XYZ file of N, CA, C and O in Angstrom:
848
model
N -53.533 -50.990 71.206
C -52.839 -51.702 69.642
C -53.863 -52.655 69.080
O -54.564 -53.260 69.790
N -53.864 -52.591 67.836
C -54.891 -53.216 67.181
C -54.216 -54.863 67.415
O -53.110 -55.124 67.742
N -55.019 -55.915 66.839
C -54.791 -57.473 66.828
C -53.483 -57.509 66.270
O -52.917 -56.844 65.443
N -52.716 -58.396 66.989
C -51.433 -58.598 66.492
C -50.618 -59.622 67.366
O -51.251 -60.383 67.944
N -49.329 -59.853 67.261
C -48.536 -60.955 68.194
C -48.944 -60.559 69.609
O -48.680 -59.403 70.059
N -49.512 -61.537 70.036
C -50.099 -61.209 71.687
C -48.936 -60.902 72.605
O -49.167 -60.174 73.418
N -47.935 -61.594 72.274
C -46.751 -61.461 73.117
C -45.931 -59.958 72.994
O -45.495 -59.576 73.892
N -46.348 -59.348 72.042
C -45.953 -57.809 71.797
C -47.159 -56.935 71.472
O -46.983 -56.040 70.715
N -48.383 -57.167 72.244
C -49.463 -56.267 71.980
C -49.335 -54.988 72.599
O -50.082 -54.210 72.532
N -48.218 -54.889 73.516
C -47.979 -53.552 73.943
C -46.594 -53.192 73.237
O -45.669 -53.748 72.953
N -46.545 -51.933 73.059
C -45.343 -51.252 72.239
C -44.260 -51.292 73.041
O -43.006 -51.304 72.707
N -44.327 -51.084 74.374
C -43.174 -51.472 75.165
C -42.285 -52.970 74.599
O -41.234 -52.923 74.666
N -43.160 -53.732 74.619
C -42.608 -55.171 74.264
C -42.158 -55.340 72.737
O -40.986 -55.807 72.478
N -42.811 -54.429 72.204
C -42.310 -54.291 70.561
C -40.853 -53.673 70.799
O -40.015 -54.271 69.932
N -40.744 -52.564 71.545
C -39.475 -51.964 71.474
C -38.505 -52.875 71.968
O -37.213 -52.707 71.450
N -38.701 -53.579 73.003
C -37.678 -54.363 73.455
C -37.302 -55.487 72.595
O -36.259 -55.938 72.451
N -38.263 -55.913 72.058
C -38.100 -57.200 70.684
C -37.168 -56.513 69.974
O -36.461 -57.252 69.236
N -37.545 -55.129 69.348
C -36.757 -54.684 68.390
C -35.193 -54.584 68.685
O -34.275 -54.594 67.909
N -35.125 -54.259 69.918
C -33.748 -54.048 70.497
C -32.724 -55.296 70.647
O -31.720 -55.467 69.989
N -33.497 -56.447 71.140
C -32.915 -57.708 71.157
C -32.660 -58.136 69.738
O -31.695 -59.219 69.403
N -33.412 -57.934 68.608
C -33.212 -58.510 67.419
C -32.096 -57.694 66.737
O -31.285 -58.225 65.957
N -31.891 -56.413 67.148
C -30.786 -55.411 66.566
C -29.458 -56.006 67.019
O -28.450 -56.025 66.306
N -29.366 -56.262 68.190
C -28.069 -56.676 68.777
C -28.492 -57.768 69.873
O -29.278 -57.686 70.680
N -27.747 -58.804 69.753
C -28.035 -60.087 70.764
C -27.255 -59.666 72.033
O -26.632 -58.975 72.267
N -27.616 -60.525 73.086
C -27.102 -60.535 74.441
C -26.770 -59.367 75.184
O -26.011 -58.736 75.112
N -28.223 -58.494 75.104
C -28.181 -57.614 75.759
C -28.835 -57.721 77.338
O -29.470 -58.550 77.353
N -27.815 -56.966 77.999
C -28.335 -56.956 79.523
C -29.244 -56.194 80.094
O -29.918 -55.312 79.275
N -30.247 -56.442 81.120
C -31.282 -55.659 81.579
C -31.032 -54.158 81.658
O -31.695 -53.281 81.091
N -29.675 -53.882 82.060
C -29.323 -52.564 82.285
C -29.607 -51.663 80.927
O -29.670 -50.559 80.692
N -28.757 -52.331 79.669
C -29.143 -51.705 78.326
C -30.485 -51.428 77.827
O -30.934 -50.500 77.275
N -31.258 -52.506 78.266
C -32.644 -52.281 77.839
C -33.359 -51.353 78.516
O -34.231 -50.483 78.130
N -33.069 -51.260 79.763
C -33.442 -50.057 80.675
C -33.049 -48.923 80.187
O -34.026 -47.851 80.126
N -31.962 -48.560 80.018
C -31.367 -47.260 79.471
C -32.195 -46.707 78.049
O -32.429 -45.704 77.858
N -32.199 -47.771 76.998
C -32.788 -47.573 75.942
C -34.325 -47.291 75.912
O -34.969 -46.429 75.179
N -34.802 -48.091 76.783
C -36.556 -47.732 76.863
C -36.995 -46.636 77.882
O -38.087 -46.238 77.642
N -36.233 -46.559 78.878
C -36.636 -45.689 79.986
C -37.599 -46.139 80.899
O -38.197 -45.773 82.080
N -37.754 -47.585 80.657
C -38.564 -48.344 81.778
C -38.044 -48.697 83.091
O -36.513 -48.733 83.112
N -38.770 -49.063 83.979
C -38.067 -49.538 85.273
C -37.568 -51.003 85.209
O -38.309 -51.763 84.162
N -36.542 -51.579 85.809
C -36.007 -52.741 85.520
C -36.896 -53.737 85.613
O -36.731 -54.832 84.881
N -37.784 -53.724 86.612
C -38.788 -54.780 87.069
C -39.918 -54.680 85.743
O -40.198 -56.057 85.526
N -40.051 -53.669 85.186
C -41.075 -53.912 84.353
C -40.588 -54.516 82.838
O -41.146 -55.219 82.189
N -39.205 -53.961 82.602
C -38.407 -54.672 81.681
C -38.352 -56.363 81.808
O -38.534 -56.965 80.849
N -38.047 -56.752 82.886
C -38.073 -57.966 83.253
C -39.276 -58.897 82.968
O -39.216 -59.964 82.288
N -40.562 -58.336 83.186
C -41.717 -58.704 83.210
C -41.824 -58.847 81.759
O -42.594 -59.784 81.076
N -41.599 -57.815 80.985
C -41.899 -57.827 79.638
C -40.971 -58.983 78.859
O -41.549 -59.605 77.856
N -39.578 -58.942 79.168
C -38.688 -60.155 78.596
C -39.378 -61.599 78.875
O -39.370 -62.664 78.108
N -39.968 -61.567 80.162
C -40.355 -63.024 80.447
C -41.520 -63.358 79.574
O -41.829 -64.590 79.197
N -42.559 -62.489 79.212
C -43.643 -62.817 78.141
C -42.836 -63.192 76.928
O -43.431 -64.042 76.188
N -41.806 -62.274 76.428
C -41.317 -62.714 75.084
C -40.685 -64.032 75.240
O -40.662 -64.853 74.108
N -40.245 -64.443 76.448
C -39.461 -65.622 76.572
C -40.693 -66.804 76.502
O -40.313 -67.947 75.537
N -41.537 -66.608 77.214
C -42.843 -67.686 77.245
C -43.322 -67.766 75.881
O -43.887 -68.938 75.663
N -43.251 -66.874 75.041
C -43.652 -66.929 73.694
C -42.691 -67.594 72.659
O -43.236 -67.881 71.559
N -41.658 -67.691 73.365
C -40.683 -68.505 72.082
C -39.896 -67.501 71.559
O -39.259 -67.868 70.511
N -40.020 -66.142 71.684
C -39.384 -64.924 70.773
C -38.051 -64.392 71.499
O -37.279 -63.803 70.878
N -37.709 -64.830 72.471
C -36.535 -64.426 73.155
C -35.836 -65.681 73.832
O -36.528 -66.431 74.693
N -34.572 -65.860 73.829
C -34.049 -66.609 74.698
C -32.890 -65.898 75.841
O -32.534 -64.694 75.495
N -32.782 -66.691 76.819
C -31.999 -65.868 78.114
C -30.782 -66.887 78.244
O -30.880 -68.098 78.208
N -29.451 -66.188 78.443
C -28.482 -67.025 78.890
C -27.706 -66.018 79.837
O -27.599 -65.100 79.927
N -27.033 -67.004 80.825
C -26.091 -66.494 81.912
C -24.716 -65.996 81.362
O -23.971 -66.812 80.720
N -24.254 -64.872 81.728
C -23.182 -64.323 81.076
C -21.927 -65.310 81.858
O -21.892 -65.657 82.980
N -21.199 -65.716 80.960
C -19.863 -66.508 81.450
C -18.486 -65.288 81.881
O -18.233 -64.633 80.789
N -18.241 -65.209 83.025
C -17.423 -64.315 83.326
C -16.036 -64.870 83.857
O -15.987 -65.930 84.230
N -14.862 -64.457 83.525
C -13.540 -64.506 84.132
C -13.005 -63.756 85.199
O -11.953 -63.904 85.921
N -14.135 -62.963 85.482
C -13.367 -62.088 86.921
C -14.471 -62.165 87.962
O -15.475 -62.825 87.817
N -14.175 -61.496 89.054
C -14.955 -61.384 90.179
C -16.355 -60.702 89.740
O -16.570 -59.798 89.037
N -17.552 -61.203 90.300
C -18.726 -60.398 90.153
C -19.817 -61.185 89.834
O -19.620 -62.430 89.110
N -21.131 -60.881 89.925
C -22.289 -61.500 89.519
C -22.379 -61.620 88.271
O -22.373 -60.667 87.650
N -22.545 -62.872 87.616
C -22.977 -62.858 86.115
C -24.085 -62.317 85.525
O -25.070 -62.585 86.571
N -24.461 -61.356 84.604
C -25.306 -60.915 84.243
C -26.344 -62.027 83.328
O -25.670 -62.856 82.726
N -27.461 -61.728 83.283
C -28.379 -62.442 82.276
C -28.685 -61.772 81.112
O -28.794 -60.407 81.086
N -28.263 -62.589 79.903
C -28.079 -61.692 78.825
C -29.341 -62.215 77.799
O -29.685 -63.577 77.881
N -29.850 -61.402 77.199
C -31.051 -61.682 76.375
C -31.014 -61.312 74.752
O -30.463 -60.377 74.210
N -31.590 -62.479 73.917
C -31.357 -62.333 72.587
C -32.691 -62.946 71.845
O -33.227 -63.673 72.403
N -32.777 -62.234 70.735
C -33.861 -62.741 69.903
C -33.694 -64.093 69.554
O -32.528 -64.594 69.223
N -34.635 -64.949 69.668
C -34.621 -66.614 68.850
C -34.687 -66.426 67.574
O -35.652 -66.101 67.099
N -33.517 -66.682 67.052
C -33.502 -67.007 65.574
C -33.367 -68.370 65.003
O -33.382 -68.388 63.959
N -33.402 -69.218 65.913
C -33.484 -70.741 65.430
C -31.979 -71.285 65.204
O -31.741 -72.361 65.217
N -30.976 -70.321 65.382
C -29.684 -70.839 65.423
C -29.234 -71.478 66.561
O -29.848 -71.195 67.525
N -27.987 -72.135 66.657
C -27.850 -73.214 67.837
C -27.600 -72.221 69.046
O -28.132 -72.548 70.051
N -27.088 -71.065 69.035
C -26.756 -70.352 70.171
C -28.027 -69.294 70.569
O -28.061 -68.727 71.722
N -29.145 -69.449 69.870
C -30.401 -68.468 69.998
C -31.433 -69.385 69.480
O -32.445 -68.950 68.985
N -31.612 -70.584 70.113
C -32.804 -71.565 69.800
C -33.799 -71.582 70.902
O -33.229 -71.830 71.978
N -34.888 -71.207 70.756
C -35.818 -71.475 72.117
C -36.476 -72.723 72.196
O -36.970 -73.169 71.126
N -36.284 -73.427 73.357
C -36.960 -74.586 73.381
C -38.394 -74.809 73.341
O -39.146 -75.766 72.828
N -38.903 -73.605 73.775
C -40.420 -73.493 73.400
C -40.745 -73.335 72.284
O -41.945 -74.052 71.636
N -40.011 -72.602 71.381
C -40.669 -72.406 69.866
C -40.244 -73.876 69.329
O -41.073 -74.193 68.345
N -39.094 -74.295 69.817
C -38.930 -75.754 68.961
C -39.895 -76.601 69.215
O -40.461 -77.623 68.318
N -40.475 -76.859 70.374
C -41.723 -77.677 70.665
C -42.874 -77.409 69.929
O -43.715 -78.206 69.221
N -43.133 -75.938 69.578
C -44.492 -75.687 68.984
C -44.185 -75.885 67.394
O -45.162 -76.239 66.928
N -43.135 -75.796 66.882
C -42.990 -76.028 65.442
C -43.003 -77.517 65.433
O -43.598 -78.176 64.333
N -42.696 -78.369 66.288
C -42.797 -79.892 66.118
C -44.234 -80.090 66.173
O -44.479 -80.958 65.334
N -44.983 -79.602 66.822
C -46.556 -79.720 67.257
C -47.062 -79.320 65.745
O -48.108 -80.041 65.534
N -46.725 -78.103 65.491
C -47.420 -77.705 64.070
C -47.032 -78.579 62.979
O -47.966 -78.772 62.282
N -46.034 -79.305 62.895
C -45.690 -80.240 61.830
C -46.367 -81.403 61.995
O -47.125 -81.893 61.028
N -46.839 -81.879 63.101
C -47.522 -83.073 63.196
C -48.991 -82.878 62.963
O -49.582 -83.591 62.105
N -49.501 -81.543 63.115
C -50.737 -81.336 63.014
C -51.002 -81.070 61.551
O -52.129 -81.368 60.747
N -49.952 -80.461 60.806
C -50.038 -80.167 59.445
C -49.948 -81.435 58.591
O -50.678 -81.571 57.500
N -49.245 -82.489 59.055
C -49.073 -83.740 58.450
C -50.620 -84.517 58.400
O -50.907 -85.344 57.657
N -51.090 -84.205 59.768
C -52.305 -85.262 59.771
C -53.437 -84.435 58.865
O -54.273 -85.116 58.355
N -53.504 -83.043 59.099
C -54.631 -82.417 58.060
C -54.353 -82.674 56.600
O -55.482 -82.987 55.883
N -52.998 -82.856 56.286
C -52.872 -83.388 54.742
C -53.250 -84.622 54.473
O -53.711 -85.074 53.413
N -52.952 -85.804 55.573
C -53.522 -86.989 55.193
C -55.248 -87.086 55.406
O -55.718 -87.697 54.501
N -55.649 -86.340 56.136
C -57.300 -86.433 56.211
C -57.928 -85.647 55.272
O -58.980 -86.108 54.739
N -57.457 -84.533 54.977
C -57.785 -83.851 53.630
C -56.790 -83.450 52.616
O -56.335 -82.432 52.224
N -56.603 -84.495 51.761
C -55.573 -84.435 50.733
C -56.223 -83.764 49.540
O -57.404 -83.599 49.484
N -55.188 -82.778 49.096
C -55.627 -82.011 47.927
C -55.874 -82.623 46.748
O -56.512 -82.166 45.763
N -55.370 -83.700 46.522
C -55.303 -84.618 45.332
C -54.322 -84.289 44.147
O -54.295 -84.969 43.111
N -53.400 -83.245 44.602
C -52.433 -82.763 44.002
C -51.401 -83.119 44.479
O -50.929 -82.995 45.849
N -49.966 -83.284 43.730
C -48.610 -83.410 44.453
C -48.300 -82.002 44.887
O -48.284 -81.067 44.347
N -47.734 -81.984 46.144
C -47.247 -80.699 46.863
C -46.050 -80.340 46.062
O -45.185 -80.998 45.630
N -46.189 -79.053 45.874
C -44.998 -78.288 45.188
C -43.704 -78.176 46.166
O -42.546 -78.204 45.513
N -44.068 -78.183 47.546
C -42.740 -77.899 48.410
C -42.349 -79.249 48.901
O -43.132 -79.787 49.323
N -41.236 -79.474 49.130
C -40.760 -80.436 50.040
C -40.999 -80.412 51.434
O -41.792 -79.504 52.087
N -41.156 -81.639 52.152
C -41.849 -81.581 53.546
C -41.261 -80.662 54.500
O -42.064 -80.295 55.302
N -39.902 -80.530 54.354
C -39.239 -79.496 55.409
C -39.843 -77.987 55.385
O -40.166 -77.299 56.178
N -40.205 -77.536 53.980
C -40.746 -76.332 53.545
C -42.204 -76.301 54.126
O -42.663 -75.299 54.543
N -42.848 -77.327 53.767
C -44.376 -77.494 54.249
C -44.378 -77.442 55.847
O -45.253 -76.724 56.547
N -43.408 -78.100 56.429
C -43.462 -77.976 58.045
C -43.237 -76.413 58.542
O -43.735 -76.009 59.465
N -42.248 -75.841 57.659
C -42.079 -74.467 58.162
C -43.366 -73.494 57.859
O -43.723 -72.723 58.815
N -43.989 -73.938 56.848
C -45.444 -73.194 56.576
C -46.580 -73.562 57.860
O -47.290 -72.649 58.340
N -46.258 -74.863 58.043
C -47.267 -75.060 59.229
C -47.179 -74.276 60.562
O -47.883 -73.869 61.149
N -45.709 -74.214 60.797
C -45.416 -73.444 62.021
C -45.622 -71.985 62.022
O -45.940 -71.544 63.017
N -45.549 -71.299 60.677
C -45.798 -69.975 60.577
C -47.324 -69.629 60.530
O -47.444 -68.524 61.360
N -47.851 -70.545 60.211
C -49.383 -70.332 60.092
C -49.973 -70.356 61.674
O -50.920 -69.638 61.897
N -49.492 -71.223 62.306
C -49.928 -71.544 63.628
C -49.650 -70.284 64.360
O -50.313 -69.960 65.095
N -48.291 -69.873 64.265
C -47.730 -68.566 65.010
C -48.596 -67.380 64.828
O -49.067 -66.719 65.411
N -48.977 -67.136 63.325
C -49.654 -66.016 62.989
C -51.204 -66.136 63.455
O -51.732 -65.313 63.807
N -51.646 -67.378 63.377
C -52.949 -67.759 63.654
C -53.404 -67.319 65.231
O -54.256 -66.602 65.375
N -52.139 -67.852 65.982
C -52.418 -67.578 67.500
C -52.226 -66.249 67.711
O -52.602 -65.811 68.793
N -51.507 -65.355 66.892
C -51.526 -63.968 67.170
C -52.391 -63.128 66.539
O -52.737 -61.702 66.919
N -53.509 -63.778 66.078
C -54.919 -62.884 65.486
C -54.850 -62.629 64.281
O -55.883 -62.004 63.755
N -53.884 -63.247 63.281
C -53.917 -62.875 62.060
C -54.758 -64.061 61.465
O -54.973 -64.992 61.921
N -55.068 -63.952 59.990
C -55.694 -64.731 59.419
C -54.763 -64.988 58.242
O -55.446 -64.435 57.059
N -53.690 -65.678 58.156
C -52.844 -65.525 56.948
C -53.294 -66.558 55.785
O -54.000 -67.646 55.921
N -53.050 -66.109 54.763
C -53.297 -66.713 53.356
C -52.213 -66.984 52.833
O -51.432 -66.304 52.133
N -51.926 -68.164 52.683
C -50.490 -68.777 51.886
C -50.741 -69.322 50.506
O -51.760 -70.054 50.176
N -49.950 -68.644 49.655
C -49.672 -69.183 48.400
C -48.468 -69.820 48.125
O -47.370 -69.252 47.993
N -48.706 -71.284 48.273
C -47.332 -71.961 48.051
C -46.535 -71.968 46.982
O -45.196 -72.264 46.723
N -47.261 -71.596 45.814
C -46.609 -71.380 44.392
C -45.627 -70.195 44.423
O -44.558 -70.188 44.010
N -46.431 -69.128 44.764
C -46.023 -67.609 44.555
C -45.226 -67.545 45.902
O -44.082 -66.614 45.679
N -45.112 -68.235 46.938
C -44.339 -68.242 48.222
C -44.692 -66.712 48.877
O -43.791 -66.016 48.981
N -46.035 -66.538 49.018
C -46.381 -65.352 49.499
C -47.193 -65.692 50.948
O -47.823 -66.732 50.913
N -47.351 -64.758 51.937
C -48.170 -64.740 53.135
C -48.856 -63.536 52.931
O -48.145 -62.289 53.315
N -49.980 -63.665 52.821
C -51.043 -62.383 52.599
C -51.683 -62.255 54.114
O -52.412 -63.003 54.468
N -51.347 -61.137 54.782
C -52.054 -60.788 55.916
C -53.033 -59.626 55.709
O -53.136 -58.656 56.982
N -53.400 -59.214 54.488
C -54.161 -58.198 54.401
C -55.520 -58.389 55.216
O -56.040 -59.519 55.049
N -56.192 -57.708 55.698
C -55.968 -56.183 56.051
C -54.900 -55.984 57.238
O -55.069 -56.572 58.188
N -53.854 -55.227 56.987
C -52.925 -54.944 58.064
C -53.465 -54.379 59.253
O -54.161 -53.425 58.998
N -53.209 -54.963 60.761
C -54.103 -54.556 61.717
C -53.391 -53.252 62.183
O -53.655 -52.731 63.061
N -52.004 -52.876 61.585
C -51.377 -51.854 62.053
C -51.202 -50.833 61.119
O -50.391 -49.813 61.305
N -52.000 -50.743 60.026
C -52.245 -49.750 59.148
C -52.305 -48.235 59.304
O -51.856 -47.423 58.982
N -52.996 -48.178 60.750
C -53.243 -46.633 61.022
C -52.337 -46.194 62.169
O -52.192 -45.402 62.783
N -51.326 -47.195 62.488
C -50.134 -47.126 63.572
C -49.139 -46.209 62.795
O -48.110 -46.745 62.971
N -49.354 -45.387 62.305
C -48.349 -44.673 61.363
C -46.953 -44.126 62.237
O -45.700 -44.445 61.607
N -47.023 -43.958 63.689
C -45.955 -43.528 64.616
C -44.974 -44.557 64.630
O -43.590 -44.427 64.605
N -45.516 -45.994 64.564
C -44.552 -46.973 64.996
C -44.729 -48.014 63.959
O -44.142 -49.239 64.221
N -45.349 -47.611 62.814
C -45.492 -49.008 61.943
C -44.269 -49.475 61.366
O -44.166 -50.844 61.176
N -43.121 -48.609 60.952
C -41.964 -49.025 60.773
C -41.044 -50.180 61.550
O -40.930 -51.045 61.160
N -41.148 -49.744 62.909
C -40.622 -50.669 63.664
C -41.527 -51.981 63.965
O -40.875 -53.007 64.023
N -42.842 -51.815 64.116
C -43.710 -53.067 64.002
C -43.212 -53.899 62.849
O -43.272 -55.223 63.089
N -43.424 -53.392 61.851
C -43.174 -54.368 60.529
C -41.822 -54.905 60.730
O -41.604 -56.091 60.508
N -40.729 -54.293 60.995
C -39.277 -55.067 61.242
C -39.324 -56.038 62.302
O -38.892 -57.281 62.136
N -40.128 -55.827 63.244
C -40.021 -56.667 64.375
C -40.801 -58.013 64.006
O -40.471 -59.131 64.178
N -42.055 -57.750 63.343
C -42.966 -59.096 62.753
C -42.099 -59.597 62.020
O -42.353 -60.840 61.988
N -41.383 -58.926 60.967
C -40.477 -59.738 59.887
C -39.555 -60.617 60.548
O -39.316 -61.822 60.248
N -38.871 -60.010 61.475
C -37.960 -60.814 62.413
C -38.579 -61.907 62.819
O -37.962 -63.012 63.032
N -39.658 -61.830 63.595
C -40.410 -62.924 64.398
C -40.790 -63.943 63.265
O -40.629 -65.059 63.459
N -41.451 -63.627 62.066
C -41.584 -64.698 61.257
C -40.437 -65.140 60.637
O -40.559 -66.677 60.404
N -39.472 -64.620 60.371
C -38.145 -65.277 59.666
C -37.573 -66.238 60.935
O -37.215 -67.282 60.767
N -37.612 -66.096 62.351
C -37.306 -66.585 63.426
C -37.954 -68.051 63.408
O -37.622 -69.175 63.630
N -39.293 -67.846 63.370
C -40.220 -69.141 63.513
C -39.719 -70.072 61.976
O -39.661 -71.367 62.281
N -39.490 -69.518 60.872
C -39.101 -70.281 59.725
C -37.829 -71.124 59.847
O -37.751 -72.379 59.712
N -36.903 -70.158 60.603
C -35.585 -70.646 60.953
C -35.684 -71.780 61.995
O -35.107 -72.937 61.860
N -36.459 -71.495 63.142
C -36.663 -72.636 64.221
C -36.940 -73.824 63.549
O -36.893 -74.979 64.014
N -38.166 -73.990 62.618
C -38.765 -75.008 62.037
C -37.550 -75.678 61.250
O -37.874 -77.088 61.208
N -36.698 -75.147 60.673
C -35.557 -75.861 59.874
C -36.056 -76.321 58.791
O -36.478 -77.306 58.585
N -35.753 -75.260 57.645
C -35.875 -75.793 56.225
C -35.529 -74.557 55.424
O -34.726 -73.807 55.763
N -35.897 -74.576 54.114
C -35.134 -73.759 53.066
C -35.680 -72.162 52.849
O -35.431 -71.325 52.543
N -37.100 -72.333 53.583
C -37.909 -70.972 53.409
C -37.457 -69.591 54.280
O -36.864 -69.957 55.779
N -37.144 -68.492 54.002
C -36.962 -67.437 54.480
C -37.786 -66.484 54.279
O -38.240 -66.115 53.061
N -37.749 -65.245 54.915
C -38.528 -64.004 54.699
C -37.893 -63.227 53.512
O -36.763 -62.713 54.230
N -38.226 -62.674 52.631
C -37.582 -61.967 51.904
C -38.133 -60.415 52.106
O -37.118 -59.381 52.004
N -39.116 -60.189 52.604
C -39.521 -58.670 52.792
C -41.221 -58.543 52.704
O -41.917 -59.665 52.461
N -41.347 -57.443 52.571
C -42.918 -57.072 52.321
C -43.164 -56.251 51.018
O -42.409 -55.659 50.766
N -44.001 -56.913 50.342
C -44.408 -56.351 48.670
C -44.711 -54.936 48.966
O -45.441 -54.424 49.757
N -44.059 -54.037 48.152
C -44.577 -52.429 48.073
C -46.006 -52.484 47.640
O -46.549 -53.219 46.725
N -46.478 -51.758 48.333
C -48.000 -51.273 47.959
C -48.485 -50.007 48.520
O -47.791 -49.403 49.389
N -49.242 -49.490 47.526
C -49.924 -47.924 47.779
C -50.764 -48.067 49.072
O -51.092 -47.019 49.699
N -51.391 -49.208 48.989
C -52.624 -49.149 50.391
C -51.834 -49.620 51.639
O -51.233 -50.913 51.521
N -51.891 -48.963 52.634
C -51.173 -49.265 53.967
C -51.874 -50.395 54.382
O -51.199 -50.880 55.583
N -52.980 -50.795 54.140
C -53.588 -51.933 54.652
C -53.371 -53.083 53.905
O -53.782 -54.351 54.694
N -52.830 -53.097 53.087
C -52.424 -54.201 52.196
C -50.868 -54.621 52.712
O -49.871 -53.955 52.902
N -50.834 -55.999 53.168
C -49.548 -56.673 53.721
C -49.268 -57.812 53.203
O -50.179 -59.030 53.404
N -48.530 -58.070 52.042
C -48.037 -59.325 51.565
C -46.532 -59.630 51.885
O -45.701 -58.918 51.216
N -46.279 -60.743 52.464
C -45.043 -60.827 52.878
C -44.559 -61.930 51.906
O -45.146 -63.133 51.424
N -43.069 -61.537 51.218
C -42.586 -62.319 50.198
C -41.619 -63.403 50.804
O -40.912 -63.115 51.622
N -41.933 -64.690 50.640
C -40.740 -65.738 50.752
C -39.798 -66.141 49.949
O -40.161 -66.174 48.721
N -38.778 -66.737 50.239
C -37.873 -67.394 49.480
C -37.342 -68.760 49.603
O -37.337 -68.982 50.793
N -36.913 -69.571 48.659
C -36.184 -70.656 48.896
C -34.826 -70.547 48.855
O -34.182 -69.830 47.829
N -34.183 -70.879 49.869
C -32.653 -70.460 50.064
C -31.820 -71.534 49.178
O -32.360 -72.594 48.929
N -30.920 -71.190 48.206
C -30.181 -72.044 47.334
C -29.528 -73.177 47.994
O -28.039 -72.962 48.493
N -30.132 -74.465 48.264
C -29.160 -75.575 48.943
C -30.110 -76.598 48.401
O -31.155 -76.527 47.830
N -29.777 -77.673 48.558
C -30.235 -79.032 47.947
C -31.615 -79.383 48.560
O -32.357 -79.764 48.038
N -31.677 -78.781 49.990
C -33.055 -79.011 50.714
C -34.100 -77.997 50.204
O -35.370 -78.393 50.494
N -33.828 -76.975 49.287
C -34.486 -75.933 49.070
C -35.250 -76.458 47.707
O -36.131 -75.603 47.126
N -34.959 -77.321 47.217
C -35.562 -77.680 45.715
C -36.942 -78.268 45.882
O -37.154 -79.060 46.615
N -37.649 -77.941 45.048
C -39.155 -78.592 45.435
C -39.184 -79.677 44.685
O -38.432 -80.155 43.929
N -40.223 -80.555 44.945
C -40.273 -81.864 44.205
C -40.356 -81.759 42.710
O -39.639 -82.591 42.262
N -40.882 -80.763 42.410
C -41.038 -80.775 40.600
C -39.837 -80.351 40.327
O -39.292 -80.891 38.932
N -38.971 -79.785 40.871
C -37.517 -79.535 40.541
C -36.667 -80.777 40.327
O -35.608 -80.548 39.906
N -36.971 -81.603 41.183
C -36.025 -82.662 41.228
C -36.364 -83.796 40.270
O -35.831 -84.666 39.940
N -37.672 -83.679 39.546
C -38.078 -84.509 38.446
C -37.427 -84.342 37.338
O -36.865 -83.178 36.832
């Protein structure tokens, strides 16, 4: 597979990630049945996804006899699906982003509130670590990932796109702020990939200019 999220550089992990994004609290047995992979292989893939901060594991609470299962859920940033690994990464990204803005000030007032800027810091670091070179337009709220490294993977491209969008939205949610992923802009060129973000309607989603 071409360059992309290193944790899902194999399609087997992409498939597993897609399954846990579709339905939370998946046990190993369900993932084995859905993928046809050996249980130990599924466990290895899940551990890679957990280490990347994309999946969280929890032990099943049972009221009957029997060994509790481990259940796997996509890290969405919500209370029950928050990854401590991802949380630490977004905090580190925010600190580095603030430092860069102090050292290299743009000379213009930022359009976005600090929490939204910290979300973009986390997203840029996550995408950069995955081999992408994202171009952020803070005014248009777009993330340009052109050229798409998966443009030639026609057989699995739809699943890859959905998984990547879910991961990006999870990073934004984990960072805690008003930005969310709206989707990918339509294009006739399969190599073009521009992700559209949106500000959620809340008090924290206002830009500084909007509050003036």
